[in-house]
PDB file of C-alpha atoms (C1' of nucleotides) in Angstrom:
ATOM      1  CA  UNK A1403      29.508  -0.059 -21.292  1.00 52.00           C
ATOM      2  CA  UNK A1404      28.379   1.761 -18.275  1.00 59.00           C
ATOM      3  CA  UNK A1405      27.282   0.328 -15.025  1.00 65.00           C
ATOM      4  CA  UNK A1406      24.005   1.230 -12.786  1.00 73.00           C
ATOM      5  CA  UNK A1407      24.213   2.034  -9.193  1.00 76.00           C
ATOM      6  CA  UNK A1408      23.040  -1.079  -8.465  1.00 75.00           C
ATOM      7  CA  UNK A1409      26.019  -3.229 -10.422  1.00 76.00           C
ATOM      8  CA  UNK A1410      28.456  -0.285  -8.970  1.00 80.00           C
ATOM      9  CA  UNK A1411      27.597  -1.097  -5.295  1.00 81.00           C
ATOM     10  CA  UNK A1412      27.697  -4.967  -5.980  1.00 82.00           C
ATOM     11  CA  UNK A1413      31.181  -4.796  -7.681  1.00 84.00           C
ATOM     12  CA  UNK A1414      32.282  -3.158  -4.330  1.00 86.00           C
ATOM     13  CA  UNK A1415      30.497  -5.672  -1.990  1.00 84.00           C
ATOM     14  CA  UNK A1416      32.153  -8.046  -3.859  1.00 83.00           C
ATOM     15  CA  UNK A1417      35.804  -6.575  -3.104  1.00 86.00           C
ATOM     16  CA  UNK A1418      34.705  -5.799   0.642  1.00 86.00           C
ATOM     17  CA  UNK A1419      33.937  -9.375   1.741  1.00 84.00           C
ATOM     18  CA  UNK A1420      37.151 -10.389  -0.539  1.00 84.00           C
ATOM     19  CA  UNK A1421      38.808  -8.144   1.909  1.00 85.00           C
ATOM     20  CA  UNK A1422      37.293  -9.468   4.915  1.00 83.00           C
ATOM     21  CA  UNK A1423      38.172 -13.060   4.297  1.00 80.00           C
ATOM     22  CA  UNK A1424      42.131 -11.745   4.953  1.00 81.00           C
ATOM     23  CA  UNK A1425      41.050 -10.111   8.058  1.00 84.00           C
ATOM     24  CA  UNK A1426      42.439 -12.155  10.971  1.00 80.00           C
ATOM     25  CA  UNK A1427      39.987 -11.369  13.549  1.00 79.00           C
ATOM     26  CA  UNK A1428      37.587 -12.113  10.877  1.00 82.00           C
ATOM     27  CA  UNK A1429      39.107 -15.704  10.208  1.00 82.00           C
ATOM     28  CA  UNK A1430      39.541 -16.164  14.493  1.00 79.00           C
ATOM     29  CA  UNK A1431      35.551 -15.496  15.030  1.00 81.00           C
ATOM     30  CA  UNK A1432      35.058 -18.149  11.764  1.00 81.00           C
ATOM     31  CA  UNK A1433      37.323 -20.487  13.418  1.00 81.00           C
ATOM     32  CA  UNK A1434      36.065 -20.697  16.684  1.00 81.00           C
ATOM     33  CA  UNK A1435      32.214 -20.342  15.855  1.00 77.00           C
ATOM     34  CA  UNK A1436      32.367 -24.171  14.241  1.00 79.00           C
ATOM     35  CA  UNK A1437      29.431 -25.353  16.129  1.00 80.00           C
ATOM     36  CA  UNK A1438      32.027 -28.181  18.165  1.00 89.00           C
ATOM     37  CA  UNK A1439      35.338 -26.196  18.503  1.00 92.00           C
ATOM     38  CA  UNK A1440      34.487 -24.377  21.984  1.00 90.00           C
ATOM     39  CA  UNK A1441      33.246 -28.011  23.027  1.00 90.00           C
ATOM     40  CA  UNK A1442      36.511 -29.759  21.735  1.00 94.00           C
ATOM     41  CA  UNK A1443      38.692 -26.848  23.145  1.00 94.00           C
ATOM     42  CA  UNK A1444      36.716 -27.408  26.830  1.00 92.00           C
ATOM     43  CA  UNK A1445      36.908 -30.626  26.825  1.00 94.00           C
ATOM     44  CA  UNK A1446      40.711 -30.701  26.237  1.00 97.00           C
ATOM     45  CA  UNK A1447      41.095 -28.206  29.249  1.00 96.00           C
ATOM     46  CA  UNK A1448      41.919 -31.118  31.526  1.00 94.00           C
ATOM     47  CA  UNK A1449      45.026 -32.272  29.473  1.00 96.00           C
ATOM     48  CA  UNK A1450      45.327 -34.862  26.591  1.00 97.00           C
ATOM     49  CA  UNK A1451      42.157 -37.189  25.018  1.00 98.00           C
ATOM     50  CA  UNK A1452      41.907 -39.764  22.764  1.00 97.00           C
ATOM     51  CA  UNK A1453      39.462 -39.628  20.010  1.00 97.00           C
ATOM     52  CA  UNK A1454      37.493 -41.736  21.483  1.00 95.00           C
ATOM     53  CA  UNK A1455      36.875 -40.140  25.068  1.00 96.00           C
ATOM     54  CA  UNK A1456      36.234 -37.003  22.641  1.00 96.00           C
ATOM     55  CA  UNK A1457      33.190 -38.707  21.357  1.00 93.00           C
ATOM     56  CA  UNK A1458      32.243 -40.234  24.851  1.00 92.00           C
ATOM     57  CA  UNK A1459      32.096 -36.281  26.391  1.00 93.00           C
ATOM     58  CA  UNK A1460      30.749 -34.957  23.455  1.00 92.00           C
ATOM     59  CA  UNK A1461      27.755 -36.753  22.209  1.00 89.00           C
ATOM     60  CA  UNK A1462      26.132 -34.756  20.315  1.00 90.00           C
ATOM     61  CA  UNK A1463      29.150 -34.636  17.871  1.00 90.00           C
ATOM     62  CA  UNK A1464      29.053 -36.809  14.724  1.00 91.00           C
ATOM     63  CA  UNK A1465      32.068 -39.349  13.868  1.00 93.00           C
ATOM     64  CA  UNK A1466      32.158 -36.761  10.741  1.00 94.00           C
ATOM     65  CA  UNK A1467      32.377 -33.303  12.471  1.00 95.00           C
ATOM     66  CA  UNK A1468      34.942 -34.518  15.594  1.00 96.00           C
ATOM     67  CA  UNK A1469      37.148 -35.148  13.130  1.00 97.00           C
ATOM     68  CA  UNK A1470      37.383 -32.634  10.523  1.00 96.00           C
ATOM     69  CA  UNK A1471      36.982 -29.940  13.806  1.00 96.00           C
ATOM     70  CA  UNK A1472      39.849 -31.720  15.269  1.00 97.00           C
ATOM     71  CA  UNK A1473      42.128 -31.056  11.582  1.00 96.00           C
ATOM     72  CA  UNK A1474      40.449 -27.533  11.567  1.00 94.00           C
ATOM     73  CA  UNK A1475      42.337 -27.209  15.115  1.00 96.00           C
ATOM     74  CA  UNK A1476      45.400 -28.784  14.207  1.00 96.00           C
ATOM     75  CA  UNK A1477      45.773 -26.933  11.039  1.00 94.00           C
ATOM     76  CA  UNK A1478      45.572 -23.726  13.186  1.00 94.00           C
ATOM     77  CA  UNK A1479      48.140 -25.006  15.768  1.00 96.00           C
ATOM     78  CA  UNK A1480      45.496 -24.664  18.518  1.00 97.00           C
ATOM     79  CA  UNK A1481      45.684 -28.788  19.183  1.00 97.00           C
ATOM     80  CA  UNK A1482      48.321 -31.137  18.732  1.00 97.00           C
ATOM     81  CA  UNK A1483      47.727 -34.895  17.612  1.00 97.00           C
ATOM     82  CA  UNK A1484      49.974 -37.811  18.734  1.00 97.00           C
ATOM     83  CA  UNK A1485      49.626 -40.938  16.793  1.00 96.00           C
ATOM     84  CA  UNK A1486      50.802 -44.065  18.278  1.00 96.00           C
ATOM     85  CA  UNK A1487      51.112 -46.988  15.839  1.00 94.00           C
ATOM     86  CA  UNK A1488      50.374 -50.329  17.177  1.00 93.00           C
ATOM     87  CA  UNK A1489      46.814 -52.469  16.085  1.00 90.00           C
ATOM     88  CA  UNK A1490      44.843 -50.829  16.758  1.00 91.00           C
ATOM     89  CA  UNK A1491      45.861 -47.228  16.605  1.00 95.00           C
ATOM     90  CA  UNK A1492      46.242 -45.150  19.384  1.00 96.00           C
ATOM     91  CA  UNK A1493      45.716 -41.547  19.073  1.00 97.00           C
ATOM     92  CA  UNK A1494      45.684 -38.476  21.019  1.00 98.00           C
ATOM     93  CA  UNK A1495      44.570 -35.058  21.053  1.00 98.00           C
ATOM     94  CA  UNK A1496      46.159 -32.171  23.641  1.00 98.00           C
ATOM     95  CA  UNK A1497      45.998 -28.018  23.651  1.00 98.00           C
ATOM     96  CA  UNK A1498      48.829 -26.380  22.215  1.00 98.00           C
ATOM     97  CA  UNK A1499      50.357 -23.313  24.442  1.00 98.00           C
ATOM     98  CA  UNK A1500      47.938 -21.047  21.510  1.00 97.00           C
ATOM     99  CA  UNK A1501      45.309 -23.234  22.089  1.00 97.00           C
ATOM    100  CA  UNK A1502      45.414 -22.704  25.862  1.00 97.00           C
ATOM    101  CA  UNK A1503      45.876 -18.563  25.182  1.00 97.00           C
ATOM    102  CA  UNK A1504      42.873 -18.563  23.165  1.00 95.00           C
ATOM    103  CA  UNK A1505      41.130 -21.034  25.503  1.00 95.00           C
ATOM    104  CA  UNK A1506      41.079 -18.070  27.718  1.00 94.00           C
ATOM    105  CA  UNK A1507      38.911 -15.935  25.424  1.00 92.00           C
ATOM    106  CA  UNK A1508      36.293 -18.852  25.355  1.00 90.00           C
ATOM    107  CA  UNK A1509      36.165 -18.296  28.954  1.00 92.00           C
ATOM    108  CA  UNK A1510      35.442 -14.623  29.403  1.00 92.00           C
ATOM    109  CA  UNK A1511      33.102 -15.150  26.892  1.00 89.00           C
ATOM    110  CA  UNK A1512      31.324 -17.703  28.639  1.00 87.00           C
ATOM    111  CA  UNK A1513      31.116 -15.472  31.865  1.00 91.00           C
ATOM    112  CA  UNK A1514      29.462 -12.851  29.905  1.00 93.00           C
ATOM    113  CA  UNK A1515      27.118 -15.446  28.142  1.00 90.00           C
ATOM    114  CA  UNK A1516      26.672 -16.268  31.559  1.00 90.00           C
ATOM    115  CA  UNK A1517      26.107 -12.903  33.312  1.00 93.00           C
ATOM    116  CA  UNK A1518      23.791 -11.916  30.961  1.00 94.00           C
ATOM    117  CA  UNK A1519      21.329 -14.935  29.641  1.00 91.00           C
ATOM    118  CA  UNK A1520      18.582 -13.436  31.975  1.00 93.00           C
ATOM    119  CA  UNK A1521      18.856 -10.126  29.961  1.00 95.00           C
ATOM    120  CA  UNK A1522      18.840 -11.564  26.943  1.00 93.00           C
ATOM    121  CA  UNK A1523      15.696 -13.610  27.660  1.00 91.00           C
ATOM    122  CA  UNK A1524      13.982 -11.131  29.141  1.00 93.00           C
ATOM    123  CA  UNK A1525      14.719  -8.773  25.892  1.00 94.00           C
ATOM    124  CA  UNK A1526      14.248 -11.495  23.192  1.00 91.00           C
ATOM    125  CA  UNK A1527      10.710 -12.229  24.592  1.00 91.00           C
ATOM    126  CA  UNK A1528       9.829  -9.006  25.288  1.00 90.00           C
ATOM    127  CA  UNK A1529      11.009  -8.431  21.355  1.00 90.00           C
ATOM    128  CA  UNK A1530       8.656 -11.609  20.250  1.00 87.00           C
ATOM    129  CA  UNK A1531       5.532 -10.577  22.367  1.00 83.00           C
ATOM    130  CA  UNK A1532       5.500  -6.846  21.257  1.00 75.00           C
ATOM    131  CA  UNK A1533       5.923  -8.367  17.594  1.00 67.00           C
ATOM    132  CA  UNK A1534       3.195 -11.080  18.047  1.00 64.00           C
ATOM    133  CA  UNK A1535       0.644  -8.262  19.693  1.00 63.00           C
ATOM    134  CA  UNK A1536       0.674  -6.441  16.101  1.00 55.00           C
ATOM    135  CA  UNK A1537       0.763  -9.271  14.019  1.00 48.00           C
TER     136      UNK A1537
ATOM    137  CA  UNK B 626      11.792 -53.594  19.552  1.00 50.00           C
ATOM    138  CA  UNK B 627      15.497 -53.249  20.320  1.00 57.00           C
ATOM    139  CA  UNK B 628      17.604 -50.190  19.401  1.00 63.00           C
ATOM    140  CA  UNK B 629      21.140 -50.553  17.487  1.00 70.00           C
ATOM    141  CA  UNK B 630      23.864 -49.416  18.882  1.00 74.00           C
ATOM    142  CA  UNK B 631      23.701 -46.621  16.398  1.00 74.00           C
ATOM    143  CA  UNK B 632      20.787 -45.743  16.672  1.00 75.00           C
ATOM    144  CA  UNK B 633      20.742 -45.188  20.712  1.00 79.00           C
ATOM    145  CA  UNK B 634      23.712 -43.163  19.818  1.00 81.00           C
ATOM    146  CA  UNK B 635      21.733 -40.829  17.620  1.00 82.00           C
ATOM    147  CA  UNK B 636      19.092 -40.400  20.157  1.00 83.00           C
ATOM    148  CA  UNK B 637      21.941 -39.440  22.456  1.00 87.00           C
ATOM    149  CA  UNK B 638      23.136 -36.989  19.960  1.00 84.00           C
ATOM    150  CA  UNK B 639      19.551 -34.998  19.520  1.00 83.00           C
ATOM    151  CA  UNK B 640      19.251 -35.393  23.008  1.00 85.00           C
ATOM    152  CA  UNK B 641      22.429 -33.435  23.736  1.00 87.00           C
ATOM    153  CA  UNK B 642      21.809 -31.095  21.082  1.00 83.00           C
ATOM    154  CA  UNK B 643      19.242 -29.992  22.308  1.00 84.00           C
ATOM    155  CA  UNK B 644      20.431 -29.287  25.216  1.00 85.00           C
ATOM    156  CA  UNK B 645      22.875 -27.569  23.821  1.00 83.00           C
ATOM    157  CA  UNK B 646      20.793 -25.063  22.116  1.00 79.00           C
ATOM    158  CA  UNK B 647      19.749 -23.938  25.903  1.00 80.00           C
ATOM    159  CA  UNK B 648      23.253 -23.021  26.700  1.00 83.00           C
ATOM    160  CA  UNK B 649      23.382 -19.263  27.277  1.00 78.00           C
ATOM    161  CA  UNK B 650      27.612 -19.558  25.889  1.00 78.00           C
ATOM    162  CA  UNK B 651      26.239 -21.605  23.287  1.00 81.00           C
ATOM    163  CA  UNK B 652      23.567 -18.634  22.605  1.00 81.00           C
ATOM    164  CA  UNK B 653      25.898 -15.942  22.731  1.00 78.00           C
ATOM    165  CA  UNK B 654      28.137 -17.979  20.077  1.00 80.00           C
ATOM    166  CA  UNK B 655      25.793 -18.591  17.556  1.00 81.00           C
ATOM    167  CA  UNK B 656      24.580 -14.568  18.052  1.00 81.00           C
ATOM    168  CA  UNK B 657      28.233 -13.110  17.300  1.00 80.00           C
ATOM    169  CA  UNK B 658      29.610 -15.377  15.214  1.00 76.00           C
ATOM    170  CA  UNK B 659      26.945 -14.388  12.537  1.00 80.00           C
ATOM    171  CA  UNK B 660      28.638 -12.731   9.464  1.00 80.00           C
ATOM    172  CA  UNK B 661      28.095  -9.191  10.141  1.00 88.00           C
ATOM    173  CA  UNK B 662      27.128  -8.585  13.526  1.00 91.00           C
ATOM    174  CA  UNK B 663      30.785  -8.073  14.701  1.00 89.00           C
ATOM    175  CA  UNK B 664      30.744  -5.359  12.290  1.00 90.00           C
ATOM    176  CA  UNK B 665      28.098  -3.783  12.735  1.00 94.00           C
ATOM    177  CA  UNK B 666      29.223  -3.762  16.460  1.00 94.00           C
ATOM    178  CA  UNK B 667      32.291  -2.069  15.692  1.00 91.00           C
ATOM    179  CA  UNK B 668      30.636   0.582  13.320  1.00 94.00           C
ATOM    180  CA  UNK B 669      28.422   1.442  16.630  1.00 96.00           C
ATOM    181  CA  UNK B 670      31.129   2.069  18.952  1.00 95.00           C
ATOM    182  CA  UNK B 671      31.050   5.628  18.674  1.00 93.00           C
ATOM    183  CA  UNK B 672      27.808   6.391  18.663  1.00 96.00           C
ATOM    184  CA  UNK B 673      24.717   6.628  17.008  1.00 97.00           C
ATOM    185  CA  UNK B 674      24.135   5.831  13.194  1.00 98.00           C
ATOM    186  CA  UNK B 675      21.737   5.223  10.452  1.00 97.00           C
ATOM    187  CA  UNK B 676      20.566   2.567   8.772  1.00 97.00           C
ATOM    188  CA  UNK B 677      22.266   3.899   5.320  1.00 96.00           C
ATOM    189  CA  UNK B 678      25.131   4.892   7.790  1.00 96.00           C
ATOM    190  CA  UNK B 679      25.923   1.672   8.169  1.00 96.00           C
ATOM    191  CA  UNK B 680      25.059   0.550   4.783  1.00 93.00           C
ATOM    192  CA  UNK B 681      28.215   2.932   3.679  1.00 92.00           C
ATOM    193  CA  UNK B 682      30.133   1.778   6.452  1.00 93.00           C
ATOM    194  CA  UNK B 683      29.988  -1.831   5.661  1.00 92.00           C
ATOM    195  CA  UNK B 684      29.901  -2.169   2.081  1.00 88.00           C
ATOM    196  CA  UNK B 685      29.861  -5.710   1.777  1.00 90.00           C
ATOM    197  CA  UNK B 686      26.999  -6.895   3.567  1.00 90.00           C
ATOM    198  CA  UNK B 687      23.425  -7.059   1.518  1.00 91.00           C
ATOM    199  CA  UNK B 688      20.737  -4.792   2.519  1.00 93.00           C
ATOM    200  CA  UNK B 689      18.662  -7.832   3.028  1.00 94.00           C
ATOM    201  CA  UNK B 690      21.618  -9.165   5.545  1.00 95.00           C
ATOM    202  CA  UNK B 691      22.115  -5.719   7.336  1.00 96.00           C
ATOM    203  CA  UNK B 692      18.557  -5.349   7.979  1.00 96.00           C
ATOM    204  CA  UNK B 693      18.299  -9.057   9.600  1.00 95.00           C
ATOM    205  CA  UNK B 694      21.544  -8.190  11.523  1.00 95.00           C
ATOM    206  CA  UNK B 695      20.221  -5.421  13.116  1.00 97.00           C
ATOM    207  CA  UNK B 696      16.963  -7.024  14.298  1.00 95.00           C
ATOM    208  CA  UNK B 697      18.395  -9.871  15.932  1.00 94.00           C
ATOM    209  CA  UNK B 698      20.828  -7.103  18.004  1.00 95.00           C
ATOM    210  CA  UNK B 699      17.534  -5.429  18.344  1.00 96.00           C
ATOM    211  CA  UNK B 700      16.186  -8.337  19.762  1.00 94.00           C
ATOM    212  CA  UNK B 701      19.121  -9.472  22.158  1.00 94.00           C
ATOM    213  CA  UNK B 702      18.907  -6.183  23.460  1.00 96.00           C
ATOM    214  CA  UNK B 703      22.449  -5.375  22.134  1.00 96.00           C
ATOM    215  CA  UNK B 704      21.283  -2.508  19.756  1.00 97.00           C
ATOM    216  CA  UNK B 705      18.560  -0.051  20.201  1.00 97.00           C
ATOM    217  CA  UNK B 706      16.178   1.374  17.536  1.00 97.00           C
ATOM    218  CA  UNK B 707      14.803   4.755  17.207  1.00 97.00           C
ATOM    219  CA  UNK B 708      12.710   5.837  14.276  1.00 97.00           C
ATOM    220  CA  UNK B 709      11.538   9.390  13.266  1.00 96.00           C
ATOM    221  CA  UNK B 710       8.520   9.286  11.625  1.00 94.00           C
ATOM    222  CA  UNK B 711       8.558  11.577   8.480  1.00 93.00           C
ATOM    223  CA  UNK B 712       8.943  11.546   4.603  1.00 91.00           C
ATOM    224  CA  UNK B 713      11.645   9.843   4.202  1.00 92.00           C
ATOM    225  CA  UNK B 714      11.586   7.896   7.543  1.00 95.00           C
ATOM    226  CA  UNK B 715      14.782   7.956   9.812  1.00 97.00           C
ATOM    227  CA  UNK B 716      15.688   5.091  11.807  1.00 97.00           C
ATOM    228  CA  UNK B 717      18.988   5.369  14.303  1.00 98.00           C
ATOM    229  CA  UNK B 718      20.630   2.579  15.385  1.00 98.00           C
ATOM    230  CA  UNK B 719      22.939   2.857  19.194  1.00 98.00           C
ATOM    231  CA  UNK B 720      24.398   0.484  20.774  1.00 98.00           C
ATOM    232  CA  UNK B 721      23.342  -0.770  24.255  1.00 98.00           C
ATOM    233  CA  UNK B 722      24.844  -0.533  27.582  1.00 98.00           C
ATOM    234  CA  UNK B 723      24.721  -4.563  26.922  1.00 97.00           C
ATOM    235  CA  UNK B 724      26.138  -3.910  23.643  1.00 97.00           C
ATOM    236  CA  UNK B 725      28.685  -2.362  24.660  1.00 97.00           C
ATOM    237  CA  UNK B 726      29.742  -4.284  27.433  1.00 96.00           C
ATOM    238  CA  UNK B 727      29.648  -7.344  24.838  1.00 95.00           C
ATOM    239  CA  UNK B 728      32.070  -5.026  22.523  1.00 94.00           C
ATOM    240  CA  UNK B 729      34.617  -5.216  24.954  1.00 94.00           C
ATOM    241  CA  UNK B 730      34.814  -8.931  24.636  1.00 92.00           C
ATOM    242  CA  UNK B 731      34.643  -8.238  20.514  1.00 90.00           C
ATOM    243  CA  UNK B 732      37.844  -5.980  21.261  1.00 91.00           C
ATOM    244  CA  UNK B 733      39.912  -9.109  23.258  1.00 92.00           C
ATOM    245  CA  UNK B 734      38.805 -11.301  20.325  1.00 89.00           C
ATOM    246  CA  UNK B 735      40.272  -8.643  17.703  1.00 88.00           C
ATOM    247  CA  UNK B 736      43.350  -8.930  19.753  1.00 91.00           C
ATOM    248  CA  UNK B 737      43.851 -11.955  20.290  1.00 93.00           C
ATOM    249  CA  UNK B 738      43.890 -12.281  16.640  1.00 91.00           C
ATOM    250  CA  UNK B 739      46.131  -9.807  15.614  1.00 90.00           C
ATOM    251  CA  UNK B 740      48.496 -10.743  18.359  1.00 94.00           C
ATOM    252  CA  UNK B 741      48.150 -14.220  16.432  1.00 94.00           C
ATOM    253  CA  UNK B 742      47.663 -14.319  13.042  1.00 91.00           C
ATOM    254  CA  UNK B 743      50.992 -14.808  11.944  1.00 93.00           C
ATOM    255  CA  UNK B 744      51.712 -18.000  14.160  1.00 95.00           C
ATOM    256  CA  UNK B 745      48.259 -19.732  12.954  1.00 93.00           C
ATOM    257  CA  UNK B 746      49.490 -18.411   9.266  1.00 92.00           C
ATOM    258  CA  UNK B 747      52.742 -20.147  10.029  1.00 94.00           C
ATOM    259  CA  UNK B 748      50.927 -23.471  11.205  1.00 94.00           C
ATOM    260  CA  UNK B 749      48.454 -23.594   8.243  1.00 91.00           C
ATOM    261  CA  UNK B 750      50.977 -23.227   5.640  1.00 91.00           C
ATOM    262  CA  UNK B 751      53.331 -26.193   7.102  1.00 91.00           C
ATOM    263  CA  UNK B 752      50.078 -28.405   7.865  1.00 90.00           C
ATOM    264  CA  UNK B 753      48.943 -27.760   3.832  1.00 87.00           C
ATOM    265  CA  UNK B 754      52.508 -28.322   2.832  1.00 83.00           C
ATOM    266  CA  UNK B 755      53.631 -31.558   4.487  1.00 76.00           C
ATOM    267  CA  UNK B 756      49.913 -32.655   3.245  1.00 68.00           C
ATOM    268  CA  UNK B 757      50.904 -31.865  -0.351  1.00 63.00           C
ATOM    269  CA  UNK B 758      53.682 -33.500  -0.183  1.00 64.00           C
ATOM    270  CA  UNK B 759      52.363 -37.444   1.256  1.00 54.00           C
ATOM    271  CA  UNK B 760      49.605 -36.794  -1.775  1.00 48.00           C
TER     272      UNK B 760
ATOM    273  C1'  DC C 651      14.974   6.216   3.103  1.00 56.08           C
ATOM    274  C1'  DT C 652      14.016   1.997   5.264  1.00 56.08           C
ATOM    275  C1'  DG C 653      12.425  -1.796   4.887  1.00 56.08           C
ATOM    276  C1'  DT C 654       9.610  -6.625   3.072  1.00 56.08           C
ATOM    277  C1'  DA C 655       8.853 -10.495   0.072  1.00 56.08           C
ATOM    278  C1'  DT C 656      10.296 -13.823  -3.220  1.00 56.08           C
ATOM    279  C1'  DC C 657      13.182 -16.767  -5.507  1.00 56.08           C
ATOM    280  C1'  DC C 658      17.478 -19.253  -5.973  1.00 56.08           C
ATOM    281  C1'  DT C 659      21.996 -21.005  -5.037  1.00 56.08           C
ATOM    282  C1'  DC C 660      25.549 -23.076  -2.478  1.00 56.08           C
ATOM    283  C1'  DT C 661      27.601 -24.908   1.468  1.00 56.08           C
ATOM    284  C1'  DA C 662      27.659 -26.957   6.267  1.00 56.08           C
ATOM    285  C1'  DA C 663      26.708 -30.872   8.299  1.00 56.08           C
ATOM    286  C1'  DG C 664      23.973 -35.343   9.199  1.00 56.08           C
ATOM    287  C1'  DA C 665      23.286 -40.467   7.678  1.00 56.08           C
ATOM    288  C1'  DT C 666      25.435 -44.352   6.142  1.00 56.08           C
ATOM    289  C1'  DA C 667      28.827 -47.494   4.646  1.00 56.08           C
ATOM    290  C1'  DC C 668      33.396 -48.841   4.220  1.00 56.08           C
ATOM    291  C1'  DT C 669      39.008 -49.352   5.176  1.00 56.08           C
ATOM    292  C1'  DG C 670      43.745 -49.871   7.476  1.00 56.08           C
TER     293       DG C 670
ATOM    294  C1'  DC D 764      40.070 -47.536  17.099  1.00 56.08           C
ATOM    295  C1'  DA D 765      40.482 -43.917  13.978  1.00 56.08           C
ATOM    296  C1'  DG D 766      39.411 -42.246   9.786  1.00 56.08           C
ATOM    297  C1'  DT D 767      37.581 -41.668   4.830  1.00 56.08           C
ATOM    298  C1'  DA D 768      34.023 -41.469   1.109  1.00 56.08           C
ATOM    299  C1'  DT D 769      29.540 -40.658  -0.749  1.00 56.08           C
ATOM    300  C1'  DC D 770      24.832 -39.088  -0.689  1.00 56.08           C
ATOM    301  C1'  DT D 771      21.431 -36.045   0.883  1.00 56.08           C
ATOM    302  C1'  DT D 772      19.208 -32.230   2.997  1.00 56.08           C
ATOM    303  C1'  DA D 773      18.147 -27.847   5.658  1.00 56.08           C
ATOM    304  C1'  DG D 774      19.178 -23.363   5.992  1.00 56.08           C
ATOM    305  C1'  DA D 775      22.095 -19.129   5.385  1.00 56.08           C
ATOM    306  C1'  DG D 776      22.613 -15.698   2.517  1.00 56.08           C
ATOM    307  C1'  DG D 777      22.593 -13.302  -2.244  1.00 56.08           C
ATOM    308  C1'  DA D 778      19.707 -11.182  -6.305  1.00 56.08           C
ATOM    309  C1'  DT D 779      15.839  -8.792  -7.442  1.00 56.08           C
ATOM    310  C1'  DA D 780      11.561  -6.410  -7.219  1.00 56.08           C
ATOM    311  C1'  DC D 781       8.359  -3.933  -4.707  1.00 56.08           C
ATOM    312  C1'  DA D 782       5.999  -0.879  -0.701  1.00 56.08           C
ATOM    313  C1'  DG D 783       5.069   2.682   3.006  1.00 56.08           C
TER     314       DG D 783
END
DNA sequence: CTGTATCCTCTAAGATACTG
DNA sequence: CAGTATCTTAGAGGATACAG
């Protein structure tokens, strides 16, 4: 049986983002854009945090997404968790030395973010008005 | 009527996120971390293309999803448009001087990651091991 | 060729309740 | 205190058809 275009082009969309998934700069950006991983990752800057004070400096985080961002982080290496066991448990959260390295991308990109929000305003209303004027 | 303790802690939460949706980093996040816009990005750097350019160029993303990519560059000023009206139409897409400047960041990222991806590998594979083995 | 419009699916993430 | 389990929902993104 032959294929149209259209099933053609699919199959190899299909292999492309199968491709992509290995792609470790692909996998980095999918880490780190987690909505509460940059928050997490700041917050730790200081040194070591219990679960707890996580919550306290991130409120906007639910009981739900701290932790399963926290795993995410440990699973990568990027955070280290210290359990103590006594009643009731203790535990704590700190930046591994790859966390730290990495924490220094956040940074730059949160200078540019921050060098150019005005531009982006400017152009994303400019973009809306133009759009709303022929609507 | 008196709040819950749960409940002021969700009005905390909304209040905080939406204040976080204001952050310019926050902004900036959300924008690149979308799919395809790094690659589209990256197909830009050197130079000018068009739309079925980038179509060939980046076979796994939907026309639907390229097309919605490169408005909201369009938009953030990241991107520029130019369209020559004829039969068929021609649109070019070009990245910014804000595009590009934001590429360079993209680059860091894409370096970070290969300068990483084996540790992280490394880390995942013990952290999914040691958890198969307490199941 | 370059898009829009519609429908549909699947997953991220919030609400809530419970355990060691 | 720290974490898990279940239910539900909003939205991102894919499939498909059509238009200027």
């Amino acid at each position: 049986m032959t294929l149209t275009a259209e099933q053609k082009r699919q199959a190899v969309q299909k292999q492309y983002n199968a491709s992509l998934e290995l792609c470790p700069a692909r996998q980095l950006l999918e880490a780190i854009s987690s909505k509460w991983v940059t928050l997490v990752m700041l917050a730790l800057e200081e040194g070591q945090l219990r679960h707890s004070d996580l919550r306290r400096m991130i409120p906007g985080a639910s009981q739900k997404m701290l932790t399963s961002t926290l795993r995410s982080l440990e699973r990568d290496g990027l955070v280290s968790r210290h359990v103590t066991v006594s009643v009731p448990v203790r535990t704590d959260y700190e930046l591994t030395a790859r966390g730290r390295s990495l924490l220094r991308i956040v940074f730059e990109m949160k200078d540019w973010a921050e060098q150019n929000m005005d531009g982006v305003a400017a152009s994303r209303l400019e973009h809306d008005t133009n759009r709303y004027l022929h609507v």
